[in-house]
CSV table of C-alpha atoms in Angstrom, one decimal:
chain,number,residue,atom,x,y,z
A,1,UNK,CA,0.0,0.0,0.0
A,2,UNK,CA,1.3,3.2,-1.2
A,3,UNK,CA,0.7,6.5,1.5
A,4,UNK,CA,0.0,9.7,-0.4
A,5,UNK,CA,0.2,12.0,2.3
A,6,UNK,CA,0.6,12.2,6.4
A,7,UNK,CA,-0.5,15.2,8.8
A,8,UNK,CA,0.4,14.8,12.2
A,9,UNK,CA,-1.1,17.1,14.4
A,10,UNK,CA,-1.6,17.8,18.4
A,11,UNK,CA,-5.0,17.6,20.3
A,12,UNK,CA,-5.3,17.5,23.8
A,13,UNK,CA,-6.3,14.3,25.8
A,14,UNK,CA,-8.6,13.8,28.7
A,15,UNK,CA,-6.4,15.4,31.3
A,16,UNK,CA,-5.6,18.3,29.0
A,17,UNK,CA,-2.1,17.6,28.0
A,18,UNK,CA,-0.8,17.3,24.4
A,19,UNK,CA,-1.0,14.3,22.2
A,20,UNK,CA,-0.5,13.4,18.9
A,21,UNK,CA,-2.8,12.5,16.3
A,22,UNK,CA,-1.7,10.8,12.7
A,23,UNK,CA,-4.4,11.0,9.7
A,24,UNK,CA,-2.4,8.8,7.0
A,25,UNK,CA,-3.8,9.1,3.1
A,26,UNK,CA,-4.0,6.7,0.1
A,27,UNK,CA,-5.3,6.8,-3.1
A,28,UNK,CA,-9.3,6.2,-2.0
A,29,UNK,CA,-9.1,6.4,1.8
A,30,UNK,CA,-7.8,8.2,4.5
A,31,UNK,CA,-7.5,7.3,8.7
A,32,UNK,CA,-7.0,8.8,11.9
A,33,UNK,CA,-5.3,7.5,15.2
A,34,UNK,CA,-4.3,8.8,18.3
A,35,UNK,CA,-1.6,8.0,21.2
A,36,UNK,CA,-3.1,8.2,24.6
A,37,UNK,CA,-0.7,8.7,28.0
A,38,UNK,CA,-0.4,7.2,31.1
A,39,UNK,CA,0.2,9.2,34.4
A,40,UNK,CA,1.2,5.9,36.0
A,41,UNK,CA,3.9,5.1,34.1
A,42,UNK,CA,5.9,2.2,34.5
A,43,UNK,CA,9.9,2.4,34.2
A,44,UNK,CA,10.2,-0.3,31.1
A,45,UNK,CA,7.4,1.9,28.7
A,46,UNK,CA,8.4,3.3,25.4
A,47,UNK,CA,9.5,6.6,26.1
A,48,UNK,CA,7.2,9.4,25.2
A,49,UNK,CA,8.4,12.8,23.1
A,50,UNK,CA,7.4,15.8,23.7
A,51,UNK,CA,4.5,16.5,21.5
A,52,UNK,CA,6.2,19.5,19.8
A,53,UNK,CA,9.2,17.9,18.9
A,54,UNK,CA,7.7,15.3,18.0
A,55,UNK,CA,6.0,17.1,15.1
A,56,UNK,CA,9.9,17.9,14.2
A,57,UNK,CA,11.0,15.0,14.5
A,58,UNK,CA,8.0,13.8,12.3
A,59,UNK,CA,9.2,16.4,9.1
A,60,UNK,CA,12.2,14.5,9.5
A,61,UNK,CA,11.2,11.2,8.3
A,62,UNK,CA,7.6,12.0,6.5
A,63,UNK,CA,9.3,12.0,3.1
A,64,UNK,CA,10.9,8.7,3.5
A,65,UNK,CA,7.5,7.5,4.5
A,66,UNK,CA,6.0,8.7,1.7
A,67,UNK,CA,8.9,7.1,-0.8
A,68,UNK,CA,7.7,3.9,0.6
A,69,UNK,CA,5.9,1.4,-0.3
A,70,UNK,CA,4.3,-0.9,2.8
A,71,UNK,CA,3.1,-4.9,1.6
A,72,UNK,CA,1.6,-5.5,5.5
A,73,UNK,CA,1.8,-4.0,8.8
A,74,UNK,CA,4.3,-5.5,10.2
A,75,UNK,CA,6.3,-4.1,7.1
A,76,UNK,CA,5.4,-0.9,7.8
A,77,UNK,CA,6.0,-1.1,11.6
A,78,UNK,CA,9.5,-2.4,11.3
A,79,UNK,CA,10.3,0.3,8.8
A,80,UNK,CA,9.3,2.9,11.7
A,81,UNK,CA,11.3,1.0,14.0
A,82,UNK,CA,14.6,0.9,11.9
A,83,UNK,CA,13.9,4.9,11.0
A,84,UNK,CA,13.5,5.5,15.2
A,85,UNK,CA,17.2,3.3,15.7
A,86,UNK,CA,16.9,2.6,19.4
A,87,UNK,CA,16.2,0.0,21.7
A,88,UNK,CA,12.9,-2.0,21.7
A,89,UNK,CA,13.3,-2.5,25.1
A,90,UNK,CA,13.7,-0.2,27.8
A,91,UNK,CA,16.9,0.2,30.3
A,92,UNK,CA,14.6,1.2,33.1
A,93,UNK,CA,16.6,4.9,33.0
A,94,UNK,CA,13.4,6.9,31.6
A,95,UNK,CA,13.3,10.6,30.6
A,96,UNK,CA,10.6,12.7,31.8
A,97,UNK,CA,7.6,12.5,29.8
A,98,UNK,CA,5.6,15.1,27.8
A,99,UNK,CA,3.6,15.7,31.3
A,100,UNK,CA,6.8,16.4,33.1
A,101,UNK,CA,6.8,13.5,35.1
A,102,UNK,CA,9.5,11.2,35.4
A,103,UNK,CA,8.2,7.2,35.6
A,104,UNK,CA,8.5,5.6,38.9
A,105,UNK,CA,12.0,3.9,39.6
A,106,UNK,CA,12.5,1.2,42.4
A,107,UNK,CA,15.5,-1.1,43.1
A,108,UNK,CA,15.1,-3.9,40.8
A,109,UNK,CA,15.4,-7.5,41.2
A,110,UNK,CA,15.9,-8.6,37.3
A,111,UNK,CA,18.3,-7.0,35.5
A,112,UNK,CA,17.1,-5.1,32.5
A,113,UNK,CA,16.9,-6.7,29.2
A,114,UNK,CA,19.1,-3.9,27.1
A,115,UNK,CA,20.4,-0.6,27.3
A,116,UNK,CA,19.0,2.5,26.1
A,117,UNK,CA,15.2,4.3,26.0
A,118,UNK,CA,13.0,2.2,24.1
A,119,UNK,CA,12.1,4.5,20.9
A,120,UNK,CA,13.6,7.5,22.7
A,121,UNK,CA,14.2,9.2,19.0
A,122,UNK,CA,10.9,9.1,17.3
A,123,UNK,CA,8.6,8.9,20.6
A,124,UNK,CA,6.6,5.6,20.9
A,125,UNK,CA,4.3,8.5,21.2
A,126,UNK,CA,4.6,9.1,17.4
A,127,UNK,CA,5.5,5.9,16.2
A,128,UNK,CA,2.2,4.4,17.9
A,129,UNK,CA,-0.3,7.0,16.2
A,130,UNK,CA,1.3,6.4,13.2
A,131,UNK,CA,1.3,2.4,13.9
A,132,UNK,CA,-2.5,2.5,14.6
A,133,UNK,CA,-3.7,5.1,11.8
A,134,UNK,CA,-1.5,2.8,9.2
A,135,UNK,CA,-3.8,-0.3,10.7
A,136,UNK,CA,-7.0,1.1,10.0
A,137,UNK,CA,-6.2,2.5,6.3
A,138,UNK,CA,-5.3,-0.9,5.4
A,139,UNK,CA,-8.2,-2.1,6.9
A,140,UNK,CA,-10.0,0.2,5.0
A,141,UNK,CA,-8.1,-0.9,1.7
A,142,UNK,CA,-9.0,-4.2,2.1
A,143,UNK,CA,-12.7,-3.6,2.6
A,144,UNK,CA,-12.3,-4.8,6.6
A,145,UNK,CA,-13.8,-4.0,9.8
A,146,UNK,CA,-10.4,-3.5,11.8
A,147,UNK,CA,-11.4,-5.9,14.6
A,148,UNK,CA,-11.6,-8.7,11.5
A,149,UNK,CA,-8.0,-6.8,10.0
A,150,UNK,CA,-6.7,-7.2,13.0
A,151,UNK,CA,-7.7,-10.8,13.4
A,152,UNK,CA,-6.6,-11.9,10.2
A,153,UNK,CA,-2.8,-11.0,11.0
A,154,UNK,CA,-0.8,-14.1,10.9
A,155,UNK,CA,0.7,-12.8,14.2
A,156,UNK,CA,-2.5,-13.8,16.2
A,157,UNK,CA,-2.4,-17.6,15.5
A,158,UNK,CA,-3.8,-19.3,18.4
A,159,UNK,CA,-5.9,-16.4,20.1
A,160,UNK,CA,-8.1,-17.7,22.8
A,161,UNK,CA,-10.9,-16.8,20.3
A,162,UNK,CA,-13.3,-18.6,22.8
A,163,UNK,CA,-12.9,-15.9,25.5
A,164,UNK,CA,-15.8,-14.0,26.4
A,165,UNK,CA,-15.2,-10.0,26.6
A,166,UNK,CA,-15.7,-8.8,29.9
A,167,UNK,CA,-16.1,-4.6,30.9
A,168,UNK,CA,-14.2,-3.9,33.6
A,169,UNK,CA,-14.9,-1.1,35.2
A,170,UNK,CA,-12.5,1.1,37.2
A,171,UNK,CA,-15.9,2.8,39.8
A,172,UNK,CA,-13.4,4.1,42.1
A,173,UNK,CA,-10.1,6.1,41.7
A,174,UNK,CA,-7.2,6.0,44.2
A,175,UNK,CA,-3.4,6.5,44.2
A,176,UNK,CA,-2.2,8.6,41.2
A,177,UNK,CA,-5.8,8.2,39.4
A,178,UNK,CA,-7.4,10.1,42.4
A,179,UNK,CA,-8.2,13.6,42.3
A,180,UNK,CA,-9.9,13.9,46.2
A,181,UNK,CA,-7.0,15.6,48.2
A,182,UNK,CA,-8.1,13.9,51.9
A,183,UNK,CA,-8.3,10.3,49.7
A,184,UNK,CA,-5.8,7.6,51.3
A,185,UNK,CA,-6.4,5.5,49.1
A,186,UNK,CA,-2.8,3.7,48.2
A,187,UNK,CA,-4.5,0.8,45.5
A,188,UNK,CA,-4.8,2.7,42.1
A,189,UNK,CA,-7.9,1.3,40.8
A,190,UNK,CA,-11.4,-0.6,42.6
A,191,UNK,CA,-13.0,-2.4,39.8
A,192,UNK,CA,-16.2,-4.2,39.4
A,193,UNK,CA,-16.5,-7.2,36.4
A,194,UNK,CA,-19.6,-8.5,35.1
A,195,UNK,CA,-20.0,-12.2,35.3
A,196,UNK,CA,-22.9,-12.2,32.9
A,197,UNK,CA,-22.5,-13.8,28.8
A,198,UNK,CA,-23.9,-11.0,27.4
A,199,UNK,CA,-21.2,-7.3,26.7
A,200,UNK,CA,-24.9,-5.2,26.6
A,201,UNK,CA,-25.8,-6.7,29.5
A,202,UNK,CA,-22.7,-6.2,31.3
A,203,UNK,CA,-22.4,-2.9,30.2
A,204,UNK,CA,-25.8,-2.2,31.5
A,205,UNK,CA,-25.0,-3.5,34.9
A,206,UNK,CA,-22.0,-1.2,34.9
A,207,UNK,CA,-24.0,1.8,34.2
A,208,UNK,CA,-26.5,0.9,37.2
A,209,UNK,CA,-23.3,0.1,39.3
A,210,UNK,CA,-22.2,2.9,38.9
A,211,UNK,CA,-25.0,5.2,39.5
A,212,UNK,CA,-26.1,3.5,43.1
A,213,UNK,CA,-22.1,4.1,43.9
A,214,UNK,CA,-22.3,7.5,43.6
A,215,UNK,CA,-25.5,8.0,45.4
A,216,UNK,CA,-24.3,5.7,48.2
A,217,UNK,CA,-21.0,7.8,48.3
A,218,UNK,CA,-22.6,11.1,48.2
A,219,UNK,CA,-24.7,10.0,50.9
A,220,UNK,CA,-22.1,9.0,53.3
A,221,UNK,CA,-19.6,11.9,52.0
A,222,UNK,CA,-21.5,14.7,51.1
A,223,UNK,CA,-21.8,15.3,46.9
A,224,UNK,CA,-19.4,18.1,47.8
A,225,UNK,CA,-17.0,15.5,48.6
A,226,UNK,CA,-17.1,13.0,45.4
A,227,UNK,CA,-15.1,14.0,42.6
A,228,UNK,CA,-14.2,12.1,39.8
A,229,UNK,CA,-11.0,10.9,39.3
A,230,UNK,CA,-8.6,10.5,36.1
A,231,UNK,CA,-10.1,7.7,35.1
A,232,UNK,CA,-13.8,8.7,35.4
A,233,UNK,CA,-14.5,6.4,38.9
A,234,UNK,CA,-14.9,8.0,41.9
A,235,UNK,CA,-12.5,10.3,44.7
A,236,UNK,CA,-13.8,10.6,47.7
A,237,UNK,CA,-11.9,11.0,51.4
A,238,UNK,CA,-11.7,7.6,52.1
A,239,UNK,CA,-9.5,6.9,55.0
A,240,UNK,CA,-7.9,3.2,54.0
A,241,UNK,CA,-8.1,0.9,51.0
A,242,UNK,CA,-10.4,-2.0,52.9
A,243,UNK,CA,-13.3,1.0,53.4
A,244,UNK,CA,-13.6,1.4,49.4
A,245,UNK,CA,-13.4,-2.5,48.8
A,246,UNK,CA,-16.4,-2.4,51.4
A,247,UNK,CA,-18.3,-0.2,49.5
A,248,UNK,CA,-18.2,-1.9,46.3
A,249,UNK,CA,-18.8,-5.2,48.1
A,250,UNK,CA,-22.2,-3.5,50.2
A,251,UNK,CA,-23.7,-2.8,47.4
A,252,UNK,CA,-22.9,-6.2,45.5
A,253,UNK,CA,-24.5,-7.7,48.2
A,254,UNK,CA,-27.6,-5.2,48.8
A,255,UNK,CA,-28.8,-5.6,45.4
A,256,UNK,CA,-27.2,-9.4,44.5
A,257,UNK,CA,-25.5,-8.1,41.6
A,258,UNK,CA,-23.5,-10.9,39.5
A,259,UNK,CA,-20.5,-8.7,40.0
A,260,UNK,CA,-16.8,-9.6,41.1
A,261,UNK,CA,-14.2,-7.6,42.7
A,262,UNK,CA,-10.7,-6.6,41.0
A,263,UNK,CA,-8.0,-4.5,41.9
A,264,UNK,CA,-5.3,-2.7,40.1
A,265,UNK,CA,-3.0,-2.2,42.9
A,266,UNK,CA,0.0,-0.4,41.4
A,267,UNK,CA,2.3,-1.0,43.7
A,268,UNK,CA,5.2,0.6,42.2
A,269,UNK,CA,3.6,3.8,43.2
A,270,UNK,CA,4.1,3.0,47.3
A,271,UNK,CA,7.5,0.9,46.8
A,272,UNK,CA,10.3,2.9,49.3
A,273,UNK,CA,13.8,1.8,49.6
A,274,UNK,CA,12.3,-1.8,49.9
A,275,UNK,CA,9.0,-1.5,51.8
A,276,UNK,CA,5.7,-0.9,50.6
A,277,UNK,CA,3.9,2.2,52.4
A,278,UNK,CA,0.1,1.2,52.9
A,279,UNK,CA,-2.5,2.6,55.2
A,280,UNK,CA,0.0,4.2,56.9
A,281,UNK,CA,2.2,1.2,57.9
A,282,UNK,CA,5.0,0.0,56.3
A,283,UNK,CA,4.9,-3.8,55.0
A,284,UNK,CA,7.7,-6.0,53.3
A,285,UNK,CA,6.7,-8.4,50.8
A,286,UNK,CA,5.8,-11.0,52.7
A,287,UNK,CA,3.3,-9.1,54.9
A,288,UNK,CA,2.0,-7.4,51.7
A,289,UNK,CA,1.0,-11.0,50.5
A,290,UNK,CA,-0.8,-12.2,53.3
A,291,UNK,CA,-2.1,-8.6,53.2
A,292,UNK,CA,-3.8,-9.5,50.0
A,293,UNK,CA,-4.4,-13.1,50.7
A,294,UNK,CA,-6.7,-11.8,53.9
A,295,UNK,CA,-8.9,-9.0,51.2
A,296,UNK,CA,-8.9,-11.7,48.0
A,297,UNK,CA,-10.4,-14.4,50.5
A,298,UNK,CA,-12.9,-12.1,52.6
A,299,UNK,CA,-14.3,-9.9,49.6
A,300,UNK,CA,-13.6,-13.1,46.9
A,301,UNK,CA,-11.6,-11.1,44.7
A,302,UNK,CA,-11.6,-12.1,41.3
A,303,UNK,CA,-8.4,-10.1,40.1
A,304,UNK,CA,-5.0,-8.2,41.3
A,305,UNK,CA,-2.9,-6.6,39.3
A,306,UNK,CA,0.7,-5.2,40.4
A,307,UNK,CA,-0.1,-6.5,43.4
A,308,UNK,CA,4.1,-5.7,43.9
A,309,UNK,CA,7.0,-3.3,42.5
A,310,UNK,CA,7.8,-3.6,38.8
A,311,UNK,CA,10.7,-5.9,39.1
A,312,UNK,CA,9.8,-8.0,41.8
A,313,UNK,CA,9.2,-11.3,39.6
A,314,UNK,CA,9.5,-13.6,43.1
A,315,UNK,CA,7.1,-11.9,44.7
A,316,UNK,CA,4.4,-12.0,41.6
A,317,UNK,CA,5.2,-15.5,41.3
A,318,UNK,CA,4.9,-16.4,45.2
A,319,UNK,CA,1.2,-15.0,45.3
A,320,UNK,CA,0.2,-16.4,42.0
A,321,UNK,CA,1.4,-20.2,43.7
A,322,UNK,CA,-0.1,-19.6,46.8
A,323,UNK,CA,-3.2,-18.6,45.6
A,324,UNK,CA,-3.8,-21.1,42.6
A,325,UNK,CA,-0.9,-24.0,43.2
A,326,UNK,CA,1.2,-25.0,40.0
A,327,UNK,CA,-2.3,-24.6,37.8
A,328,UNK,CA,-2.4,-20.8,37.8
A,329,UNK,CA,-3.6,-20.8,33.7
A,330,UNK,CA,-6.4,-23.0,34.8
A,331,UNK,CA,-7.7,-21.1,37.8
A,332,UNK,CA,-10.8,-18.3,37.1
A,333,UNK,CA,-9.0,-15.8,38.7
A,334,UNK,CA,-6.1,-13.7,37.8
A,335,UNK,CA,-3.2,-12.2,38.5
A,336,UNK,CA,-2.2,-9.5,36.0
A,337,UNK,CA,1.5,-8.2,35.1
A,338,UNK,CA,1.5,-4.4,34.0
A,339,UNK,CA,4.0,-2.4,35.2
A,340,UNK,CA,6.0,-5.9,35.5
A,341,UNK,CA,6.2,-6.8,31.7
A,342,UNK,CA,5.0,-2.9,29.8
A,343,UNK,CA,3.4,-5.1,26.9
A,344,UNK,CA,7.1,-6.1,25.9
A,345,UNK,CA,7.9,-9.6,24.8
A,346,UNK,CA,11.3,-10.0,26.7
A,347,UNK,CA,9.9,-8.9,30.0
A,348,UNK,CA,6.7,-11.4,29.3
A,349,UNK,CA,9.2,-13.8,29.0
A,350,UNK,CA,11.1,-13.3,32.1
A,351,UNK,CA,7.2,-13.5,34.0
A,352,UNK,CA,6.4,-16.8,32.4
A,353,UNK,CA,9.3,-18.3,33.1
A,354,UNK,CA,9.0,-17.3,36.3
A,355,UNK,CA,5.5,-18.2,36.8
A,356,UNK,CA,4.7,-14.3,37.8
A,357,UNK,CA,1.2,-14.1,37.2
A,358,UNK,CA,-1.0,-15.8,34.9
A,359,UNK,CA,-2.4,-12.7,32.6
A,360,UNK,CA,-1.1,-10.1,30.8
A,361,UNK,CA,-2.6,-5.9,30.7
A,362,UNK,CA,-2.0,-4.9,27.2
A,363,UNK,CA,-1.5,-1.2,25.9
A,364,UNK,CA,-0.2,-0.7,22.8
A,365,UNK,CA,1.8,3.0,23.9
A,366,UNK,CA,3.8,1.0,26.1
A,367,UNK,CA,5.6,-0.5,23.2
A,368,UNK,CA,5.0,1.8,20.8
A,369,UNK,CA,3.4,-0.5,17.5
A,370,UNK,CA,0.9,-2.5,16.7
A,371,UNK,CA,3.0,-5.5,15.3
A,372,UNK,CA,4.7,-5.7,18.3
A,373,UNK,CA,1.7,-5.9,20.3
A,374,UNK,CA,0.7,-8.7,18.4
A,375,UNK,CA,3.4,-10.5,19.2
A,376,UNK,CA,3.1,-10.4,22.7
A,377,UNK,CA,-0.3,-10.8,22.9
A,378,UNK,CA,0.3,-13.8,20.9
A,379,UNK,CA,3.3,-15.4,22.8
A,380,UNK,CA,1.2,-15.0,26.0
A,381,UNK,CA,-1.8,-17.3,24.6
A,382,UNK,CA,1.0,-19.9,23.5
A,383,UNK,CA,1.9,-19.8,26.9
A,384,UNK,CA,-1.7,-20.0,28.6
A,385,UNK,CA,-1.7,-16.6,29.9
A,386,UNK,CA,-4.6,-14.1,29.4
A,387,UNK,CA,-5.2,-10.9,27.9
A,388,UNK,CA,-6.6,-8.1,28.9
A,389,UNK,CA,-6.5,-4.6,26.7
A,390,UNK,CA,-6.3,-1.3,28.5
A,391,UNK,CA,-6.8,2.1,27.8
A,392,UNK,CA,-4.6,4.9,29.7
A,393,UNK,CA,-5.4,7.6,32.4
A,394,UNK,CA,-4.3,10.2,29.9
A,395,UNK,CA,-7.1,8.7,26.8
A,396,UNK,CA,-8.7,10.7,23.5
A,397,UNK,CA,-11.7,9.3,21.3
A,398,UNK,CA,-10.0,6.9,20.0
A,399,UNK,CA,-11.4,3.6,20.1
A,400,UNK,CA,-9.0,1.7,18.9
A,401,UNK,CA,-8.3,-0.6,21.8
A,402,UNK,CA,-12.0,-1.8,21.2
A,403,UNK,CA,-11.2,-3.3,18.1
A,404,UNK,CA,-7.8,-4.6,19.3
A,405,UNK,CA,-9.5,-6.2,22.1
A,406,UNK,CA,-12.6,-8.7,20.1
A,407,UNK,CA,-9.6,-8.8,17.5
A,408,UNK,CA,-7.3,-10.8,19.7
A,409,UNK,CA,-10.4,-12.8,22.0
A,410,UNK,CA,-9.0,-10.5,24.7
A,411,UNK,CA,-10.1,-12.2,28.4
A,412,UNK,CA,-11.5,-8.2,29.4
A,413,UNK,CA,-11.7,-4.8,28.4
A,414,UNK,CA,-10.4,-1.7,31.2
A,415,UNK,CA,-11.3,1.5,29.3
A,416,UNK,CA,-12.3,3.4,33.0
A,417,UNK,CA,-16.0,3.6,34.5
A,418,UNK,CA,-18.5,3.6,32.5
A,419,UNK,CA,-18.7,7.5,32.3
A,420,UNK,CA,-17.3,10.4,30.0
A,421,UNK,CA,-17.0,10.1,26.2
A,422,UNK,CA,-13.7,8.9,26.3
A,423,UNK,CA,-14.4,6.1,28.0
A,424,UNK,CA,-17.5,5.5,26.4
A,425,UNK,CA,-16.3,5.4,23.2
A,426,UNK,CA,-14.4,2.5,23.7
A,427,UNK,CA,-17.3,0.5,25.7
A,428,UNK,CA,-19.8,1.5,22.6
A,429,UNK,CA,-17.5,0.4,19.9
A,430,UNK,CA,-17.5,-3.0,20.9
A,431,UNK,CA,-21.5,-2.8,21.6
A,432,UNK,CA,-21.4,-1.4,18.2
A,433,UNK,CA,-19.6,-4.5,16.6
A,434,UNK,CA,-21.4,-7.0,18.6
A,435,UNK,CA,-25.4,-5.8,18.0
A,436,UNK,CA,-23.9,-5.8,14.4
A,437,UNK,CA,-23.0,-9.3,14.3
A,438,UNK,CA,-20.7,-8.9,12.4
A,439,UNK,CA,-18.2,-12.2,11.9
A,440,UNK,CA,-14.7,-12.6,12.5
């Protein structure tokens, strides 16, 4: 496919900070994509450029681009990839980002798998619009929803095509996602999941979640005390993690909804000079394991994700055993690497091997293309491990990831409550694909 033109311009995103958008042109079509941005960022992500030098550093390479012709996407990926010259994988030594915030660092405990920022030249930022605009004009070319484009890549051999979407819903914001000053809430995100065979359904059930959670907070807050946080769930001065689990699991209970508890813990964000710093108290590894052990068996949990710092593989793989034996890929629940593997093949393999966790959260900006995502969401399926794609705190329009996500027989969806239109978007695409019944 032949590209007769490229505009890259900057929009803001749902926090208000810059991004990048890519609208790619052939011959009959044209297609638009945009990067989102994390504000928990962890140290092995593809290193994001400054959106304003990223528009120079895009009039650098646009006519070599455009003297190029691409037979697939992976073609077209790799030829991004050799133009951007660095490492596809992360040192851990990351650069401030386009929000002026440096990613979290913490003592590791696997050493990093090479040297340099991963697509410090070109910006995953850039390379990834450009990555996901590229995906949907070939689509388009070949007269294909993207979901089915996306399926159809060779790379995705072996899919768990049998996997039943699920929402998952991020109702209540803590840690770097909160926006309540007086919130002590250390665990990043309180979730709720649908366990219903039916996305409208589920989705419906996360709408009327979410509505009784805000009256039930405003009632025991005040409605001048509940915000919402960056990810559309709820802030509120909550004095300790186990009070917001409680709240979700009241009103589970009250009405009998056939919803499960999950939590992104983010623990990377608490992680001091080898102690984790929660509710106040300061808890090594260990005591943060039975620490999780006691809330997964009182409020039967269904997920944790990050339940430790980025780079502690041991302690990943010590819960994961404990809590499902040697049959972890089996079990119904999950344990999800993020921060741990940054949707990057080499540290997936370094988790697997390790047994740290039996699913993997996918965003494509951590590693920067689409091709490469495909790769890793396709080595974890080879290897029994889940999928789940996720949007970013920092998110546009875009629905992408919706697509990505029935493309791939992801295990669940995280696109943030099920409020504001960027979240939305991505909730209605896939509602939007499925009422149309349209086949793979």
């Amino acid at each position: 496919m032949k590209i007769s033109d490229i505009n890259i311009k900057i929009i803001s995103d749902s926090r208000g900070k810059d991004t990048l958008e890519a609208e790619l042109k052939s011959e009959d079509f044209s297609a638009k994509a945009s990067a989102p941005a994390g504000k928990s960022i962890g140290t092995h992500e593809a290193f994001v450029l400054e959106p304003k030098l990223a528009l120079k550093k895009f009039e650098e390479i646009k006519t070599k681009i455009l003297s190029n012709e691409f037979e697939s996407q992976e073609n077209f990926d790799n030829f991004l990839i050799e133009l951007d010259g660095t490492p596809s994988t992360s040192s851990g030594q990351a650069p401030s980002t386009s929000s002026g915030q440096a990613p979290s660092t913490s003592s590791g405990q696997a050493p990093s798998t090479s040297s340099g920022q991963a697509k410090s030249n070109l910006g995953g930022n850039l390379i990834l619009s450009l990555s996901l605009a590229f995906a949907r004009l070939k689509a388009k070319n070949e007269r294909l929803e993207l979901f089915n484009y996306i399926s159809h890549q060779s790379l995705v051999v072996g899919r768990k095509s049998k996997n039943l979407l699920r929402p998952i819903f991020n109702v209540i914001n803590g840690g770097a996602h909160a926006t309540h000053r007086e919130s002590k809430l250390e665990i990043q995100e309180f979730q709720v999941i649908p366990e219903v065979d039916d996305f409208n359904i589920a989705f419906s059930l996360g709408k009327i979640f979410y509505r009784k959670l805000g009256n039930y907070l405003k009632d025991k807050f005040g409605s001048e005390n509940v915000f919402l946080g960056d990810e559309a769930g709820y802030s509120a001065p909550f004095k300790n993690n186990e009070e917001a689990i409680e709240c979700l699991a009241e009103i589970i209970e009250k009405y009998k909804y056939p919803l499960k508890i999950g939590l992104d813990i983010a623990a990377a964000q608490f992680y001091r000079d080898g102690f984790y710093i929660v509710d106040g108290k300061k808890y090594s590894a260990e005591e943060l394991k039975n620490y999780y052990l006691k809330l997964i068996e009182t409020y039967n949990i269904l997920s944790i994700e990050d339940p430790f710092n980025e780079e502690d593989f041991s302690s990943f793989a010590l819960l994961t055993t404990e809590l499902y034996g040697t049959n972890a890929e089996q079990c119904g629940k999950l344990v999800i690497a993020d921060d741990l593997t940054t949707t990057n093949i080499e540290r997936l393999k370094i988790a697997i091997n390790k047994k740290s966790g039996n699913a993997i959260l996918i965003k494509p900006n951590q590693i920067g293309t689409l091709t490469e995502t495909l790769k890793v969401i396709k080595f974890a399926y080879e290897n029994n491990w889940q999928a789940i794609v996720s949007h970013r705190s920092g998110e546009t329009l875009d629905d992408f990831i919706a697509d990505l996500a029935i493309g791939v027989g992801a295990w669940g969806i995280k696109a943030g409550a099920p409020a504001k239109p960027e979240r939305l978007a991505k909730y209605e695409r896939v509602l939007t694909i499925q009422n149309a019944n349209i086949k793979m």
